[in-house]
Short mmCIF file of C-alpha atoms in Angstrom, two decimals:
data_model
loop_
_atom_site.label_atom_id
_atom_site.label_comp_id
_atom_site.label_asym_id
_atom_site.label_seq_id
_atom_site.Cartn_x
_atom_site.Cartn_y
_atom_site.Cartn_z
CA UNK G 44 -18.41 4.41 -11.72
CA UNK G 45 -15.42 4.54 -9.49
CA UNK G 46 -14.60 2.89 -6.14
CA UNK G 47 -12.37 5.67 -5.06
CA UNK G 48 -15.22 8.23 -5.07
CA UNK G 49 -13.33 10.67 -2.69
CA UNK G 50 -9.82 10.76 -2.37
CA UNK G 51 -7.75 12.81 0.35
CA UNK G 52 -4.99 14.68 0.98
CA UNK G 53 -3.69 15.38 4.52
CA UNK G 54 -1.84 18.86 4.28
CA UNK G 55 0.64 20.83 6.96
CA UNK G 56 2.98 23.57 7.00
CA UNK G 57 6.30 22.55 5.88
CA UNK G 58 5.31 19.30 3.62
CA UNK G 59 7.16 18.35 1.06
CA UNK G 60 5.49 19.63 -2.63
CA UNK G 61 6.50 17.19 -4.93
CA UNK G 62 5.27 14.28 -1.87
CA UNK G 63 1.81 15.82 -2.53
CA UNK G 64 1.85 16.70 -6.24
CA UNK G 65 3.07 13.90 -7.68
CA UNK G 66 0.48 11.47 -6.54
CA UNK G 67 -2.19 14.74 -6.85
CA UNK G 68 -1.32 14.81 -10.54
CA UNK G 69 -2.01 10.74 -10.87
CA UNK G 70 -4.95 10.35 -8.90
CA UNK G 71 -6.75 13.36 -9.82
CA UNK G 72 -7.23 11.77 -13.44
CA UNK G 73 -8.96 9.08 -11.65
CA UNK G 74 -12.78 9.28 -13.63
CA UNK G 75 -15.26 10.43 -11.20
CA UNK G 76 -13.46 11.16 -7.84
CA UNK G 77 -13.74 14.09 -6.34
CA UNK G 78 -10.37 14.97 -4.44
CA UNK G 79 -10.19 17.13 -1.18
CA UNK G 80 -6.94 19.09 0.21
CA UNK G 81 -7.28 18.71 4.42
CA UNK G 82 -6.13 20.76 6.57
CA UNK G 83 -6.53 21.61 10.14
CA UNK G 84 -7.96 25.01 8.76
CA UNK G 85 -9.26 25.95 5.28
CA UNK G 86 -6.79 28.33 3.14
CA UNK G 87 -3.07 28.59 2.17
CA UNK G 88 -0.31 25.59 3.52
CA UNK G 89 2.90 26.52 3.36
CA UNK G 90 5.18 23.98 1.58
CA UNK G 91 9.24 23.24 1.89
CA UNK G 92 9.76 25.05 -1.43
CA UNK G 93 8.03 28.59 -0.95
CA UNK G 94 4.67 28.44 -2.55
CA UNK G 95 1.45 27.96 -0.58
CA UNK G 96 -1.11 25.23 -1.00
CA UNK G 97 -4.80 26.52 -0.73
CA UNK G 98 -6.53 23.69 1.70
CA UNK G 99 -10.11 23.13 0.49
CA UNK G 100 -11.88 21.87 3.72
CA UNK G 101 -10.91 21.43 7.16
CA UNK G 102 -11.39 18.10 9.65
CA UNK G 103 -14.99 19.17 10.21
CA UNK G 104 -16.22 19.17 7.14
CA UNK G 105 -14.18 16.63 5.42
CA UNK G 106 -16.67 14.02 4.20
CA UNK G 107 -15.44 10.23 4.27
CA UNK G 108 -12.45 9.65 2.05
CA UNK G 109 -12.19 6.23 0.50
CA UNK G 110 -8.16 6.66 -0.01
CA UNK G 111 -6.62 9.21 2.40
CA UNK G 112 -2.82 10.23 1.42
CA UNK G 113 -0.32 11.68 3.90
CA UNK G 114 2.62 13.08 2.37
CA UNK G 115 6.18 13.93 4.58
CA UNK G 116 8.35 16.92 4.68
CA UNK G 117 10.22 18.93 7.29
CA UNK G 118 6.65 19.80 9.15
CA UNK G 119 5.95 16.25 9.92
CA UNK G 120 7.93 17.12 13.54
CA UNK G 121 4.59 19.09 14.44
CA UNK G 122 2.24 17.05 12.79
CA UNK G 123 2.98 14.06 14.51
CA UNK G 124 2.48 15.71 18.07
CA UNK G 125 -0.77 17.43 16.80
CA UNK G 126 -3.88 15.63 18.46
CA UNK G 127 -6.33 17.05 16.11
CA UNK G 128 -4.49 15.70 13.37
CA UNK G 129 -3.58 11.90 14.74
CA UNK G 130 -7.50 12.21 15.83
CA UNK G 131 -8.50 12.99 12.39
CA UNK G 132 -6.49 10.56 10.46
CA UNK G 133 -7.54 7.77 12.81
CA UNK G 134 -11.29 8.57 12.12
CA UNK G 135 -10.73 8.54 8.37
CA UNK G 136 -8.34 5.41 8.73
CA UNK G 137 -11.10 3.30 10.11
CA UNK G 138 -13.83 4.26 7.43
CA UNK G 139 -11.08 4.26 3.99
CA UNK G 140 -10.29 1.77 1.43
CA UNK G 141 -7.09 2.85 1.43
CA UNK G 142 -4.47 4.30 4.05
CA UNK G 143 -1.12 5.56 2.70
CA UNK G 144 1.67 7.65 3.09
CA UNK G 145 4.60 8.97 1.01
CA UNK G 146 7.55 9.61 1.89
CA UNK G 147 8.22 10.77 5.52
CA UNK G 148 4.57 11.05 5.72
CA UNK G 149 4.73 7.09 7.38
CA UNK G 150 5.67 8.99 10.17
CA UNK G 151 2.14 10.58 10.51
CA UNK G 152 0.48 7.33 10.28
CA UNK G 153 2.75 5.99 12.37
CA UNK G 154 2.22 8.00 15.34
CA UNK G 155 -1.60 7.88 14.63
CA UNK G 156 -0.56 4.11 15.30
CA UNK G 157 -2.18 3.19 12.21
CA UNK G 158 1.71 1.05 10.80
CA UNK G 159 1.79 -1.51 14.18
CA UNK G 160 2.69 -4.81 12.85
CA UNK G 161 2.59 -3.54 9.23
CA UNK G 162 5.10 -3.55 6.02
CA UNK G 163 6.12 -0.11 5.34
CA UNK G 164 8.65 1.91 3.33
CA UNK G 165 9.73 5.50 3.70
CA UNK G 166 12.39 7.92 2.81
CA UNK G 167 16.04 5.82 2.29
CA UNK G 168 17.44 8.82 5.11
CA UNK G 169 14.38 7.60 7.99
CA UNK G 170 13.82 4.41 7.33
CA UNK G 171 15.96 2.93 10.48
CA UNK G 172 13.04 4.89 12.31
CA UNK G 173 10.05 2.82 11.10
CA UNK G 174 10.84 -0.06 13.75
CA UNK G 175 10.10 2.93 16.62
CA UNK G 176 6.17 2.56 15.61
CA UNK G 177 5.93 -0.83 15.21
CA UNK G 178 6.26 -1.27 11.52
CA UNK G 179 8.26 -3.66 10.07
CA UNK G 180 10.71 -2.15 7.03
CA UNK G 181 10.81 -2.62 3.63
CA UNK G 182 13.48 -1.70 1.06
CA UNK G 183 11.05 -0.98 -1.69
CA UNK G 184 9.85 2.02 -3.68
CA UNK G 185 6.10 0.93 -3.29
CA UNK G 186 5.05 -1.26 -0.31
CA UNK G 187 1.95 -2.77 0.26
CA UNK G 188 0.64 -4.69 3.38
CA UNK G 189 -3.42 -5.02 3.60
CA UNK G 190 -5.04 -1.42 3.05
CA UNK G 191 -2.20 0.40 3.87
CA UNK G 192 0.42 1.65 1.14
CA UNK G 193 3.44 3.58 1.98
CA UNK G 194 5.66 5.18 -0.96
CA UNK G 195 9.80 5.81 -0.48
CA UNK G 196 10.97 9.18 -0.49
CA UNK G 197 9.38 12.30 -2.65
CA UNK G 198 8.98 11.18 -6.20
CA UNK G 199 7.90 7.59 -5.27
CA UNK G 200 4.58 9.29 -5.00
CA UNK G 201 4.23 8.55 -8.34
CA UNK G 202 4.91 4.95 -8.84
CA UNK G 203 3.05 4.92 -5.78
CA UNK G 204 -0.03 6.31 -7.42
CA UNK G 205 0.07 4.47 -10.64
CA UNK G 206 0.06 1.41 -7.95
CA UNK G 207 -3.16 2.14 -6.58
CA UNK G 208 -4.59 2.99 -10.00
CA UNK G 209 -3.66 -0.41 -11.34
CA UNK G 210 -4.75 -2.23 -8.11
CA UNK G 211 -8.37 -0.34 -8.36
CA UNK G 212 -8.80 0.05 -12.26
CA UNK G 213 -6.63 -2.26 -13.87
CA UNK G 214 -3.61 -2.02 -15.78
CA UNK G 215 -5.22 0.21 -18.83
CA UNK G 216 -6.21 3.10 -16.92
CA UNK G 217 -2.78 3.16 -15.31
CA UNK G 218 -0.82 3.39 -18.56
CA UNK G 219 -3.20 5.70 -19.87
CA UNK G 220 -2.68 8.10 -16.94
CA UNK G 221 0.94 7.44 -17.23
CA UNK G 222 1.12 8.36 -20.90
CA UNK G 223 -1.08 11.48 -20.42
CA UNK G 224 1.90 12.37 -17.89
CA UNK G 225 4.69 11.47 -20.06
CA UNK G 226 5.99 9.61 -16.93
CA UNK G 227 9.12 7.92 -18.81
CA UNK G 228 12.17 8.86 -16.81
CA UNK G 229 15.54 8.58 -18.07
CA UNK G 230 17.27 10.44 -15.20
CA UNK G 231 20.65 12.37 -17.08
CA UNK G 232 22.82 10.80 -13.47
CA UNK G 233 21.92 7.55 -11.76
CA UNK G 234 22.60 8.08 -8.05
CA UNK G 235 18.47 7.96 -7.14
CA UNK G 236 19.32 5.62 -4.19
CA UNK G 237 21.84 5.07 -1.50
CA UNK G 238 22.91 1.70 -3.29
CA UNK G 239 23.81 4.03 -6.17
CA UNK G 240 26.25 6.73 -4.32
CA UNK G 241 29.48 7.61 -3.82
CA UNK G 242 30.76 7.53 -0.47
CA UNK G 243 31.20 11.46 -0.66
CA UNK G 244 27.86 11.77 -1.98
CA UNK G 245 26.93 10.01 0.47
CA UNK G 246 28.00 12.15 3.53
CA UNK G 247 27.08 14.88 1.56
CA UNK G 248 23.64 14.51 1.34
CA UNK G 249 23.66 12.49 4.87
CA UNK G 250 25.21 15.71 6.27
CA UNK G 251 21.94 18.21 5.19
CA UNK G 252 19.72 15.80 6.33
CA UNK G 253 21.85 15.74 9.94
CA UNK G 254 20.08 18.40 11.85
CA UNK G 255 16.35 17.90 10.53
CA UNK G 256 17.28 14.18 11.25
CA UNK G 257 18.47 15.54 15.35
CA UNK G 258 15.19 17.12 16.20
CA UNK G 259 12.56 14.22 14.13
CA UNK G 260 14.43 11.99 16.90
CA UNK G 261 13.96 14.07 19.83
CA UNK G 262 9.93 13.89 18.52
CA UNK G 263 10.25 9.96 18.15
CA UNK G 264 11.32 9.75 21.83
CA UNK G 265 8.91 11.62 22.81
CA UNK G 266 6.24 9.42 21.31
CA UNK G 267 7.66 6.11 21.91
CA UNK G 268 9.64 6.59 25.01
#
């Protein structure tokens, strides 16, 4: 018997893969829960890395998720302005156990105005942006305020997972699912966070995120004035 019975996954062209496997690979060991793959229409989602993700069921016909999951990525810029999407996730929101996001996927929840007045964490590059939607930062990996979790950038998903499993099942299905992954990473460099850079590092990876970080903005004002 499970209390996470069905367990969602908000997709959109342009998401980040790893955002949305990571946490699929976790959860999806969860005994008994069926897990769905939403989409505004049924069939392939294009993700930031080239291959497509095959959505299983559209808004319609999505049944009542007790966790729904929004992951980020570049195509959070059009998801965030998409009514059918906001209107979805708000329906959902108000019927699930659990809300949460990973990565840039706060974002999403945020302009559904499902973070006002809540603890959240994002990716290290966006965070400065929570504040916009009313959510109050937190430097932290996993964050947790209520029903709503929110997981730091990309492979955060997973410690983010393993967090619900614990908080739902206990601490022995979480190791078990973390064995059966082999998640035990011993990363060959250590510069995972900004606390850990180089200055040229840095500005390095600050500089790719510059123009994806220009036009998220423009969306933000648009939202929040």
């Amino acid at each position: 018997m499970t209390r996470l019975r069905h367990i969602g996954f908000l997709l959109f062209d342009d998401l980040t893969q790893l955002d949305f496997t990571g946490p699929l690979q976790v959860l999806n060991r969860i005994p008994g829960a069926t897990v769905h793959l939403v989409a505004r229409q049924q069939g392939p989602v294009r993700t930031d890395c080239g291959p497509f993700i095959l959505a299983d069921t559209d808004f319609a016909n999505c049944p009542q998720l007790d966790l729904i999951c929004v992951p980020g990525g570049w195509g959070i810029d059009q998801a965030m302005e998409d009514d059918a999407t906001l209107d979805f996730l708000r329906r959902q929101a108000a019927g699930a156990q659990y809300v949460t996001s990973v990565c840039t996927g706060a974002f999403i929840l945020g302009a559904a105005g499902l973070l006002d007045g809540v603890k959240a964490t994002t990716h290290w590059r966006y965070h400065s942006a929570l504040p916009r939607f009313g959510a109050i930062p937190v430097q932290a990996r996993v964050v947790r305020d209520g029903s709503v979790f929110t997981g730091g950038g990309v492979t955060a998903g997973i410690d983010f997972a393993l967090t619900i499993v614990r908080e739902v099942f206990g601490e022995g299905l979480a190791q078990a699912i973390q064995l059966g992954l082999e998640y035990d990473p011993h990363p060959p460099v250590d510069c995972g966070s900004p606390t850990k850079a180089s200055p040229a590092i840095l500005d390095a990876v600050d500089s790719q995120f510059a123009p994806r970080w220009d036009a998220f903005l423009r969306v933000v004002d648009r939202l929040t004035g």
